[in-house]
PDB file of C-alpha atoms and ligand atoms in Angstrom:
ATOM      1  CA  UNK A1272       0.023  -0.236  -0.199  1.00 55.00           C
ATOM      2  CA  UNK A1273       1.652   3.235  -0.990  1.00 45.00           C
ATOM      3  CA  UNK A1274      -0.866   6.227  -0.178  1.00 51.00           C
ATOM      4  CA  UNK A1275      -2.400   6.812   3.354  1.00 55.00           C
ATOM      5  CA  UNK A1276      -5.968   7.615   3.210  1.00 63.00           C
ATOM      6  CA  UNK A1277      -7.282  10.766   4.903  1.00 62.00           C
ATOM      7  CA  UNK A1278      -7.447  10.068   8.928  1.00 68.00           C
ATOM      8  CA  UNK A1279      -5.232   7.270   8.615  1.00 85.00           C
ATOM      9  CA  UNK A1280      -1.651   7.442   9.968  1.00 90.00           C
ATOM     10  CA  UNK A1281       0.710   5.064   8.202  1.00 93.00           C
ATOM     11  CA  UNK A1282       3.414   5.470  10.983  1.00 95.00           C
ATOM     12  CA  UNK A1283       1.516   4.163  13.668  1.00 96.00           C
ATOM     13  CA  UNK A1284       0.904   0.356  13.229  1.00 97.00           C
ATOM     14  CA  UNK A1285      -2.664  -0.314  12.932  1.00 97.00           C
ATOM     15  CA  UNK A1286      -4.001  -3.744  14.538  1.00 97.00           C
ATOM     16  CA  UNK A1287      -6.142  -4.101  11.456  1.00 97.00           C
ATOM     17  CA  UNK A1288      -3.329  -3.827   9.026  1.00 96.00           C
ATOM     18  CA  UNK A1289      -1.185  -6.043  11.052  1.00 97.00           C
ATOM     19  CA  UNK A1290      -3.690  -8.771  10.908  1.00 97.00           C
ATOM     20  CA  UNK A1291      -3.943  -8.116   7.212  1.00 97.00           C
ATOM     21  CA  UNK A1292      -0.031  -8.844   7.251  1.00 97.00           C
ATOM     22  CA  UNK A1293      -0.475 -12.138   9.069  1.00 97.00           C
ATOM     23  CA  UNK A1294      -3.017 -13.327   6.560  1.00 97.00           C
ATOM     24  CA  UNK A1295      -0.690 -12.492   3.651  1.00 96.00           C
ATOM     25  CA  UNK A1296      -2.960  -9.408   2.600  1.00 95.00           C
ATOM     26  CA  UNK A1297      -1.182  -6.039   0.957  1.00 94.00           C
ATOM     27  CA  UNK A1298      -3.083  -3.471   2.799  1.00 93.00           C
ATOM     28  CA  UNK A1299      -0.364  -2.540   5.139  1.00 95.00           C
ATOM     29  CA  UNK A1300       2.295  -0.069   5.758  1.00 96.00           C
ATOM     30  CA  UNK A1301       6.067  -0.702   6.601  1.00 98.00           C
ATOM     31  CA  UNK A1302       4.991   0.382  10.382  1.00 98.00           C
ATOM     32  CA  UNK A1303       2.454  -2.308  10.337  1.00 98.00           C
ATOM     33  CA  UNK A1304       4.834  -5.161   8.990  1.00 98.00           C
ATOM     34  CA  UNK A1305       7.871  -4.249  11.225  1.00 98.00           C
ATOM     35  CA  UNK A1306       5.456  -4.543  14.348  1.00 98.00           C
ATOM     36  CA  UNK A1307       3.964  -7.643  12.912  1.00 98.00           C
ATOM     37  CA  UNK A1308       7.274  -9.189  12.590  1.00 98.00           C
ATOM     38  CA  UNK A1309       8.148  -8.432  16.136  1.00 98.00           C
ATOM     39  CA  UNK A1310       4.933 -10.221  17.195  1.00 97.00           C
ATOM     40  CA  UNK A1311       5.886 -13.141  14.905  1.00 97.00           C
ATOM     41  CA  UNK A1312       9.467 -13.353  16.556  1.00 96.00           C
ATOM     42  CA  UNK A1313       7.625 -13.973  19.801  1.00 94.00           C
ATOM     43  CA  UNK A1314       4.940 -16.276  18.412  1.00 94.00           C
ATOM     44  CA  UNK A1315       5.754 -17.690  15.210  1.00 94.00           C
ATOM     45  CA  UNK A1316       2.502 -19.419  14.928  1.00 93.00           C
ATOM     46  CA  UNK A1317       0.408 -16.224  14.747  1.00 96.00           C
ATOM     47  CA  UNK A1318       0.157 -16.474  10.947  1.00 96.00           C
ATOM     48  CA  UNK A1319      -1.390 -19.727  11.314  1.00 93.00           C
ATOM     49  CA  UNK A1320      -3.529 -18.782  14.162  1.00 95.00           C
ATOM     50  CA  UNK A1321      -4.918 -15.837  12.089  1.00 96.00           C
ATOM     51  CA  UNK A1322      -5.888 -18.197   9.294  1.00 95.00           C
ATOM     52  CA  UNK A1323      -7.363 -20.612  11.722  1.00 94.00           C
ATOM     53  CA  UNK A1324      -9.258 -17.961  13.253  1.00 97.00           C
ATOM     54  CA  UNK A1325     -10.654 -16.610   9.957  1.00 96.00           C
ATOM     55  CA  UNK A1326     -11.565 -20.308   9.027  1.00 95.00           C
ATOM     56  CA  UNK A1327     -13.457 -20.607  12.378  1.00 97.00           C
ATOM     57  CA  UNK A1328     -15.408 -17.219  11.875  1.00 98.00           C
ATOM     58  CA  UNK A1329     -16.380 -18.553   8.248  1.00 97.00           C
ATOM     59  CA  UNK A1330     -17.503 -22.016   9.739  1.00 97.00           C
ATOM     60  CA  UNK A1331     -19.420 -20.426  12.618  1.00 98.00           C
ATOM     61  CA  UNK A1332     -21.325 -17.958  10.136  1.00 98.00           C
ATOM     62  CA  UNK A1333     -22.119 -21.279   7.832  1.00 98.00           C
ATOM     63  CA  UNK A1334     -23.300 -22.976  10.840  1.00 98.00           C
ATOM     64  CA  UNK A1335     -25.438 -20.425  11.930  1.00 98.00           C
ATOM     65  CA  UNK A1336     -26.843 -19.577   8.447  1.00 98.00           C
ATOM     66  CA  UNK A1337     -27.649 -23.365   8.321  1.00 97.00           C
ATOM     67  CA  UNK A1338     -29.550 -22.948  11.555  1.00 97.00           C
ATOM     68  CA  UNK A1339     -31.920 -20.219  10.047  1.00 98.00           C
ATOM     69  CA  UNK A1340     -29.929 -17.000  11.347  1.00 98.00           C
ATOM     70  CA  UNK A1341     -30.371 -14.187   8.829  1.00 98.00           C
ATOM     71  CA  UNK A1342     -28.740 -11.328  10.607  1.00 98.00           C
ATOM     72  CA  UNK A1343     -25.072 -10.714  11.601  1.00 98.00           C
ATOM     73  CA  UNK A1344     -23.491  -7.930  13.512  1.00 98.00           C
ATOM     74  CA  UNK A1345     -19.864  -8.382  13.020  1.00 98.00           C
ATOM     75  CA  UNK A1346     -17.963  -6.082  15.410  1.00 98.00           C
ATOM     76  CA  UNK A1347     -14.078  -5.787  14.749  1.00 98.00           C
ATOM     77  CA  UNK A1348     -14.662  -6.524  11.024  1.00 96.00           C
ATOM     78  CA  UNK A1349     -11.162  -6.075   9.982  1.00 95.00           C
ATOM     79  CA  UNK A1350      -9.943  -5.308   6.441  1.00 93.00           C
ATOM     80  CA  UNK A1351     -11.864  -7.154   3.675  1.00 86.00           C
ATOM     81  CA  UNK A1352     -10.271 -10.246   2.741  1.00 86.00           C
ATOM     82  CA  UNK A1353     -11.501 -13.343   1.235  1.00 85.00           C
ATOM     83  CA  UNK A1354     -14.636 -15.211   2.716  1.00 91.00           C
ATOM     84  CA  UNK A1355     -16.283 -12.301   4.541  1.00 93.00           C
ATOM     85  CA  UNK A1356     -19.139 -12.793   6.568  1.00 96.00           C
ATOM     86  CA  UNK A1357     -21.801 -11.700   3.952  1.00 94.00           C
ATOM     87  CA  UNK A1358     -20.385 -14.273   1.656  1.00 92.00           C
ATOM     88  CA  UNK A1359     -20.685 -17.122   4.120  1.00 95.00           C
ATOM     89  CA  UNK A1360     -24.070 -15.960   5.577  1.00 96.00           C
ATOM     90  CA  UNK A1361     -25.905 -16.270   2.015  1.00 92.00           C
ATOM     91  CA  UNK A1362     -27.476 -13.709  -0.321  1.00 90.00           C
ATOM     92  CA  UNK A1363     -30.691 -12.758   1.709  1.00 94.00           C
ATOM     93  CA  UNK A1364     -28.808 -12.126   5.057  1.00 97.00           C
ATOM     94  CA  UNK A1365     -28.479  -8.756   6.580  1.00 97.00           C
ATOM     95  CA  UNK A1366     -24.994  -8.058   7.748  1.00 97.00           C
ATOM     96  CA  UNK A1367     -23.687  -4.871   9.565  1.00 97.00           C
ATOM     97  CA  UNK A1368     -19.921  -4.846   9.674  1.00 96.00           C
ATOM     98  CA  UNK A1369     -18.562  -2.443  12.524  1.00 97.00           C
ATOM     99  CA  UNK A1370     -15.029  -1.350  13.216  1.00 97.00           C
ATOM    100  CA  UNK A1371     -13.424   1.470  14.887  1.00 96.00           C
ATOM    101  CA  UNK A1372     -10.325   1.813  12.295  1.00 95.00           C
ATOM    102  CA  UNK A1373     -11.131   4.458   9.393  1.00 93.00           C
ATOM    103  CA  UNK A1374      -9.029   2.419   7.208  1.00 91.00           C
ATOM    104  CA  UNK A1375     -11.199  -0.645   7.669  1.00 93.00           C
ATOM    105  CA  UNK A1376     -14.218   1.724   7.019  1.00 92.00           C
ATOM    106  CA  UNK A1377     -12.706   3.178   3.962  1.00 90.00           C
ATOM    107  CA  UNK A1378     -11.868  -0.331   2.326  1.00 90.00           C
ATOM    108  CA  UNK A1379     -15.136  -1.908   3.724  1.00 88.00           C
ATOM    109  CA  UNK A1380     -17.312   0.806   2.040  1.00 85.00           C
ATOM    110  CA  UNK A1381     -15.443   0.503  -1.334  1.00 83.00           C
ATOM    111  CA  UNK A1382     -15.505  -3.394  -1.235  1.00 77.00           C
ATOM    112  CA  UNK A1383     -18.623  -4.017   0.281  1.00 74.00           C
ATOM    113  CA  UNK A1384     -21.122  -1.117  -0.817  1.00 69.00           C
ATOM    114  CA  UNK A1385     -23.756  -2.208  -3.156  1.00 71.00           C
ATOM    115  CA  UNK A1386     -24.239  -5.796  -1.852  1.00 81.00           C
ATOM    116  CA  UNK A1387     -27.843  -5.998  -0.992  1.00 86.00           C
ATOM    117  CA  UNK A1388     -28.503  -6.008   2.791  1.00 94.00           C
ATOM    118  CA  UNK A1389     -24.763  -5.025   3.977  1.00 94.00           C
ATOM    119  CA  UNK A1390     -23.632  -1.865   5.390  1.00 94.00           C
ATOM    120  CA  UNK A1391     -20.510  -0.757   7.227  1.00 94.00           C
ATOM    121  CA  UNK A1392     -20.628   1.426  10.328  1.00 95.00           C
ATOM    122  CA  UNK A1393     -17.935   3.168  12.550  1.00 95.00           C
ATOM    123  CA  UNK A1394     -18.199   1.973  16.014  1.00 97.00           C
ATOM    124  CA  UNK A1395     -16.449   0.946  18.882  1.00 98.00           C
ATOM    125  CA  UNK A1396     -16.915  -2.243  20.794  1.00 98.00           C
ATOM    126  CA  UNK A1397     -16.192  -0.511  24.036  1.00 98.00           C
ATOM    127  CA  UNK A1398     -19.503   1.673  23.571  1.00 98.00           C
ATOM    128  CA  UNK A1399     -21.976  -1.105  22.630  1.00 98.00           C
ATOM    129  CA  UNK A1400     -24.988   0.993  23.119  1.00 98.00           C
ATOM    130  CA  UNK A1401     -23.895   3.291  20.236  1.00 98.00           C
ATOM    131  CA  UNK A1402     -23.604   0.484  18.009  1.00 98.00           C
ATOM    132  CA  UNK A1403     -27.027  -1.021  18.679  1.00 98.00           C
ATOM    133  CA  UNK A1404     -28.466   2.359  18.435  1.00 98.00           C
ATOM    134  CA  UNK A1405     -26.848   3.651  15.438  1.00 98.00           C
ATOM    135  CA  UNK A1406     -28.654   4.584  12.163  1.00 97.00           C
ATOM    136  CA  UNK A1407     -27.145   1.540  10.517  1.00 96.00           C
ATOM    137  CA  UNK A1408     -28.330  -0.953  13.097  1.00 98.00           C
ATOM    138  CA  UNK A1409     -31.666   0.420  13.037  1.00 97.00           C
ATOM    139  CA  UNK A1410     -31.957   0.317   9.481  1.00 96.00           C
ATOM    140  CA  UNK A1411     -30.414  -3.142   8.841  1.00 97.00           C
ATOM    141  CA  UNK A1412     -31.263  -5.267  11.910  1.00 98.00           C
ATOM    142  CA  UNK A1413     -34.479  -6.181  13.458  1.00 98.00           C
ATOM    143  CA  UNK A1414     -33.842  -6.682  17.056  1.00 98.00           C
ATOM    144  CA  UNK A1415     -37.071  -8.755  17.523  1.00 98.00           C
ATOM    145  CA  UNK A1416     -35.589 -11.459  15.190  1.00 98.00           C
ATOM    146  CA  UNK A1417     -32.475 -13.627  16.248  1.00 98.00           C
ATOM    147  CA  UNK A1418     -29.005 -11.736  15.580  1.00 98.00           C
ATOM    148  CA  UNK A1419     -25.520 -13.584  15.376  1.00 98.00           C
ATOM    149  CA  UNK A1420     -23.262 -11.135  17.223  1.00 98.00           C
ATOM    150  CA  UNK A1421     -19.488 -11.622  16.046  1.00 98.00           C
ATOM    151  CA  UNK A1422     -16.836 -10.598  18.569  1.00 99.00           C
ATOM    152  CA  UNK A1423     -14.008 -12.510  16.592  1.00 98.00           C
ATOM    153  CA  UNK A1424     -10.292 -11.669  17.340  1.00 98.00           C
ATOM    154  CA  UNK A1425     -11.262  -8.209  18.769  1.00 98.00           C
ATOM    155  CA  UNK A1426     -12.009  -8.635  22.678  1.00 98.00           C
ATOM    156  CA  UNK A1427      -8.345  -8.899  23.494  1.00 98.00           C
ATOM    157  CA  UNK A1428      -8.206  -5.175  22.154  1.00 98.00           C
ATOM    158  CA  UNK A1429     -10.374  -4.170  25.234  1.00 98.00           C
ATOM    159  CA  UNK A1430      -8.659  -3.675  28.443  1.00 98.00           C
ATOM    160  CA  UNK A1431     -10.040  -4.934  32.003  1.00 98.00           C
ATOM    161  CA  UNK A1432     -10.878  -1.345  32.819  1.00 98.00           C
ATOM    162  CA  UNK A1433     -13.145  -1.089  29.927  1.00 98.00           C
ATOM    163  CA  UNK A1434     -15.127  -4.241  31.381  1.00 98.00           C
ATOM    164  CA  UNK A1435     -15.509  -6.932  28.551  1.00 98.00           C
ATOM    165  CA  UNK A1436     -18.171  -8.801  30.370  1.00 98.00           C
ATOM    166  CA  UNK A1437     -20.307  -5.685  30.785  1.00 98.00           C
ATOM    167  CA  UNK A1438     -19.742  -4.908  27.242  1.00 98.00           C
ATOM    168  CA  UNK A1439     -21.009  -8.288  26.236  1.00 98.00           C
ATOM    169  CA  UNK A1440     -23.697  -8.237  28.689  1.00 98.00           C
ATOM    170  CA  UNK A1441     -25.116  -4.954  26.858  1.00 98.00           C
ATOM    171  CA  UNK A1442     -24.941  -6.971  23.673  1.00 98.00           C
ATOM    172  CA  UNK A1443     -26.563 -10.112  24.982  1.00 98.00           C
ATOM    173  CA  UNK A1444     -29.434  -8.498  26.699  1.00 98.00           C
ATOM    174  CA  UNK A1445     -30.455  -6.299  23.741  1.00 98.00           C
ATOM    175  CA  UNK A1446     -30.772  -9.406  21.311  1.00 98.00           C
ATOM    176  CA  UNK A1447     -33.994 -11.927  20.771  1.00 98.00           C
ATOM    177  CA  UNK A1448     -33.961 -15.225  22.020  1.00 98.00           C
ATOM    178  CA  UNK A1449     -32.312 -17.602  19.575  1.00 98.00           C
ATOM    179  CA  UNK A1450     -29.567 -15.008  19.071  1.00 98.00           C
ATOM    180  CA  UNK A1451     -25.794 -16.458  19.075  1.00 99.00           C
ATOM    181  CA  UNK A1452     -22.486 -14.812  20.186  1.00 99.00           C
ATOM    182  CA  UNK A1453     -19.515 -15.944  18.191  1.00 99.00           C
ATOM    183  CA  UNK A1454     -16.425 -14.918  20.191  1.00 98.00           C
ATOM    184  CA  UNK A1455     -12.689 -15.763  19.662  1.00 98.00           C
ATOM    185  CA  UNK A1456      -9.953 -14.492  21.855  1.00 98.00           C
ATOM    186  CA  UNK A1457      -6.236 -14.494  21.833  1.00 98.00           C
ATOM    187  CA  UNK A1458      -4.532 -16.652  24.889  1.00 96.00           C
ATOM    188  CA  UNK A1459      -0.834 -16.736  26.135  1.00 95.00           C
ATOM    189  CA  UNK A1460       1.130 -19.960  25.659  1.00 91.00           C
ATOM    190  CA  UNK A1461       4.543 -19.046  26.897  1.00 88.00           C
ATOM    191  CA  UNK A1462       5.709 -17.513  30.148  1.00 90.00           C
ATOM    192  CA  UNK A1463       6.508 -13.929  29.079  1.00 94.00           C
ATOM    193  CA  UNK A1464       4.328 -13.965  26.088  1.00 92.00           C
ATOM    194  CA  UNK A1465       1.618 -11.565  27.425  1.00 95.00           C
ATOM    195  CA  UNK A1466       4.040  -8.977  28.194  1.00 96.00           C
ATOM    196  CA  UNK A1467       6.220  -9.326  24.994  1.00 96.00           C
ATOM    197  CA  UNK A1468       3.326  -9.092  22.701  1.00 97.00           C
ATOM    198  CA  UNK A1469       1.780  -6.317  24.640  1.00 97.00           C
ATOM    199  CA  UNK A1470       4.832  -4.238  24.520  1.00 97.00           C
ATOM    200  CA  UNK A1471       4.489  -4.281  20.668  1.00 97.00           C
ATOM    201  CA  UNK A1472       0.815  -3.477  20.742  1.00 97.00           C
ATOM    202  CA  UNK A1473       1.397  -0.622  23.047  1.00 97.00           C
ATOM    203  CA  UNK A1474       2.665   1.256  20.296  1.00 96.00           C
ATOM    204  CA  UNK A1475       0.007   0.359  17.795  1.00 97.00           C
ATOM    205  CA  UNK A1476      -3.542   1.708  17.611  1.00 96.00           C
ATOM    206  CA  UNK A1477      -4.771  -0.549  20.233  1.00 97.00           C
ATOM    207  CA  UNK A1478      -3.195  -2.459  23.211  1.00 97.00           C
ATOM    208  CA  UNK A1479      -3.587  -5.937  23.871  1.00 98.00           C
ATOM    209  CA  UNK A1480      -4.796  -8.114  26.630  1.00 98.00           C
ATOM    210  CA  UNK A1481      -4.291 -11.745  26.275  1.00 97.00           C
ATOM    211  CA  UNK A1482      -6.629 -13.749  28.419  1.00 98.00           C
ATOM    212  CA  UNK A1483      -6.482 -17.173  29.614  1.00 97.00           C
ATOM    213  CA  UNK A1484      -9.056 -20.001  29.178  1.00 97.00           C
ATOM    214  CA  UNK A1485     -10.565 -19.210  32.785  1.00 97.00           C
ATOM    215  CA  UNK A1486     -10.896 -15.401  31.927  1.00 98.00           C
ATOM    216  CA  UNK A1487     -12.447 -16.241  28.570  1.00 98.00           C
ATOM    217  CA  UNK A1488     -15.138 -18.762  29.823  1.00 98.00           C
ATOM    218  CA  UNK A1489     -17.221 -16.559  31.796  1.00 98.00           C
ATOM    219  CA  UNK A1490     -17.579 -14.032  29.052  1.00 98.00           C
ATOM    220  CA  UNK A1491     -20.339 -16.624  27.576  1.00 98.00           C
ATOM    221  CA  UNK A1492     -22.133 -16.478  30.911  1.00 98.00           C
ATOM    222  CA  UNK A1493     -25.958 -16.448  30.286  1.00 98.00           C
ATOM    223  CA  UNK A1494     -25.862 -18.292  26.768  1.00 98.00           C
ATOM    224  CA  UNK A1495     -25.734 -21.827  26.050  1.00 98.00           C
ATOM    225  CA  UNK A1496     -22.741 -23.244  24.283  1.00 98.00           C
ATOM    226  CA  UNK A1497     -22.997 -24.825  20.819  1.00 98.00           C
ATOM    227  CA  UNK A1498     -20.821 -27.930  20.560  1.00 97.00           C
ATOM    228  CA  UNK A1499     -18.004 -28.323  20.987  1.00 97.00           C
ATOM    229  CA  UNK A1500     -17.887 -25.397  23.533  1.00 98.00           C
ATOM    230  CA  UNK A1501     -14.894 -23.218  24.057  1.00 98.00           C
ATOM    231  CA  UNK A1502     -12.067 -24.677  22.206  1.00 96.00           C
ATOM    232  CA  UNK A1503      -8.833 -24.016  20.058  1.00 95.00           C
ATOM    233  CA  UNK A1504     -10.463 -22.277  17.094  1.00 96.00           C
ATOM    234  CA  UNK A1505      -8.946 -25.034  14.770  1.00 93.00           C
ATOM    235  CA  UNK A1506     -10.860 -27.463  16.884  1.00 93.00           C
ATOM    236  CA  UNK A1507     -14.243 -25.749  16.186  1.00 96.00           C
ATOM    237  CA  UNK A1508     -16.245 -28.091  13.931  1.00 96.00           C
ATOM    238  CA  UNK A1509     -13.450 -28.654  11.633  1.00 92.00           C
ATOM    239  CA  UNK A1510     -14.130 -29.658   8.071  1.00 86.00           C
ATOM    240  CA  UNK A1511     -12.149 -31.832   5.920  1.00 71.00           C
ATOM    241  CA  UNK A1512      -9.149 -30.536   3.939  1.00 62.00           C
ATOM    242  CA  UNK A1513      -8.458 -27.595   6.345  1.00 61.00           C
ATOM    243  CA  UNK A1514      -5.244 -26.420   7.522  1.00 59.00           C
ATOM    244  CA  UNK A1515      -3.515 -28.822   9.988  1.00 62.00           C
ATOM    245  CA  UNK A1516      -4.637 -27.407  13.298  1.00 59.00           C
ATOM    246  CA  UNK A1517      -2.117 -26.102  15.955  1.00 59.00           C
ATOM    247  CA  UNK A1518      -3.278 -28.896  18.233  1.00 55.00           C
ATOM    248  CA  UNK A1519      -0.581 -30.053  20.646  1.00 55.00           C
ATOM    249  CA  UNK A1520       1.559 -26.774  19.965  1.00 66.00           C
ATOM    250  CA  UNK A1521      -0.642 -24.511  22.150  1.00 80.00           C
ATOM    251  CA  UNK A1522      -4.062 -22.734  22.123  1.00 90.00           C
ATOM    252  CA  UNK A1523      -3.302 -19.198  20.409  1.00 94.00           C
ATOM    253  CA  UNK A1524      -7.019 -18.379  19.852  1.00 96.00           C
ATOM    254  CA  UNK A1525      -9.819 -20.038  21.760  1.00 97.00           C
ATOM    255  CA  UNK A1526     -13.273 -19.668  20.223  1.00 98.00           C
ATOM    256  CA  UNK A1527     -16.763 -20.575  20.885  1.00 98.00           C
ATOM    257  CA  UNK A1528     -20.552 -20.082  19.763  1.00 98.00           C
ATOM    258  CA  UNK A1529     -23.218 -19.847  22.407  1.00 99.00           C
ATOM    259  CA  UNK A1530     -27.092 -19.425  22.028  1.00 98.00           C
ATOM    260  CA  UNK A1531     -29.338 -17.148  23.875  1.00 98.00           C
ATOM    261  CA  UNK A1532     -32.083 -19.272  24.875  1.00 98.00           C
TER     262      UNK A1532
HETATM  263  C1  SAM B1365      -7.514  -9.035  14.411  1.00 69.74           C
HETATM  264  S1  SAM B1365      -8.754  -7.999  13.691  1.00 69.74           S
HETATM  265  C2  SAM B1365     -10.059  -9.261  13.833  1.00 69.74           C
HETATM  266  C3  SAM B1365     -10.988  -9.128  12.056  1.00 69.74           C
HETATM  267  C4  SAM B1365     -12.119 -10.315  12.264  1.00 69.74           C
HETATM  268  N1  SAM B1365     -12.908 -10.185  13.336  1.00 69.74           N
HETATM  269  C5  SAM B1365     -11.473 -11.478  12.010  1.00 69.74           C
HETATM  270  O1  SAM B1365     -11.441 -12.336  13.055  1.00 69.74           O
HETATM  271  O2  SAM B1365     -10.939 -11.893  10.809  1.00 69.74           O
HETATM  272  C6  SAM B1365      -9.497  -6.992  14.843  1.00 69.74           C
HETATM  273  C7  SAM B1365     -10.260  -5.896  14.341  1.00 69.74           C
HETATM  274  O3  SAM B1365     -10.792  -5.279  15.474  1.00 69.74           O
HETATM  275  C8  SAM B1365     -10.917  -3.856  15.280  1.00 69.74           C
HETATM  276  N2  SAM B1365     -10.841  -3.226  16.659  1.00 69.74           N
HETATM  277  C9  SAM B1365      -9.989  -3.138  17.620  1.00 69.74           C
HETATM  278  N3  SAM B1365     -10.441  -2.462  18.551  1.00 69.74           N
HETATM  279  C10 SAM B1365     -11.771  -2.138  18.314  1.00 69.74           C
HETATM  280  C11 SAM B1365     -12.889  -1.598  19.080  1.00 69.74           C
HETATM  281  N4  SAM B1365     -12.675  -1.083  20.270  1.00 69.74           N
HETATM  282  N5  SAM B1365     -13.932  -1.384  18.475  1.00 69.74           N
HETATM  283  C12 SAM B1365     -14.079  -1.848  17.426  1.00 69.74           C
HETATM  284  N6  SAM B1365     -13.278  -2.745  16.525  1.00 69.74           N
HETATM  285  C13 SAM B1365     -12.129  -2.726  16.970  1.00 69.74           C
HETATM  286  C14 SAM B1365      -9.349  -3.575  14.556  1.00 69.74           C
HETATM  287  O4  SAM B1365      -9.601  -2.375  14.050  1.00 69.74           O
HETATM  288  C15 SAM B1365      -9.579  -4.778  13.582  1.00 69.74           C
HETATM  289  O5  SAM B1365      -9.994  -4.414  12.307  1.00 69.74           O
END
């Protein structure tokens, strides 16, 4: 990527562009690549974990579409890549993409605008009410019908002080029974990994807070897990011919899908 769009600082690593780099995308600047390489030096499995996370999200959306879910609220969308939510959800689904990084909005609008039932909105996961009450959400989503809320590989960018459980609580209480939460979250595998990774992201657009399985599990409180529960994202309903999972090496991202009864 050569030119920066208005409001986008190419010198500060963006967590969205770093993720694009892990996935092998081209929408990133030297600052993003440098920061991402520092992360890869600490956790060389990050690239594979990012691909497995993407595949988890895609399987989860296909699963939910198969269950009859026709509305998807994807918070922390990331830069558009292959296999975006609306492509997995089917042509008649309504999909609202929300991200707080202006570069995601610019690319999202350019790539996604024109798709029927799809919109892109600026919003911050830390302010869930503003997302739920946004013009885009009101226009696109029917809160009396089930909605799949995707919080995929984004909650680790929310610090404890912003109270992730409260944020998810607000989202859970506003959606109808039959709605689902799709969540994945990074967790530490090596002794000093949390600190080492955090020191890289401290210089980026968002700080990172890796959380352990014990810390992630309660985020699903009040919902009923879909089998197999909270697992390594690669182990969530894997399909034939997918990437070899990181099984045995470590759980870099844990993910799960749970239903509001
Ligand atoms: C690692 S990417 C994940 C993208 C996508 N969900 C996936 O799993 O493939 C994280 C995304 O979350 C966005 N993000 C980070 N903090 C956020 C916040 N507080 N509110 C909304 N989006 C946020 C970043 O801009 C980035 O696009």
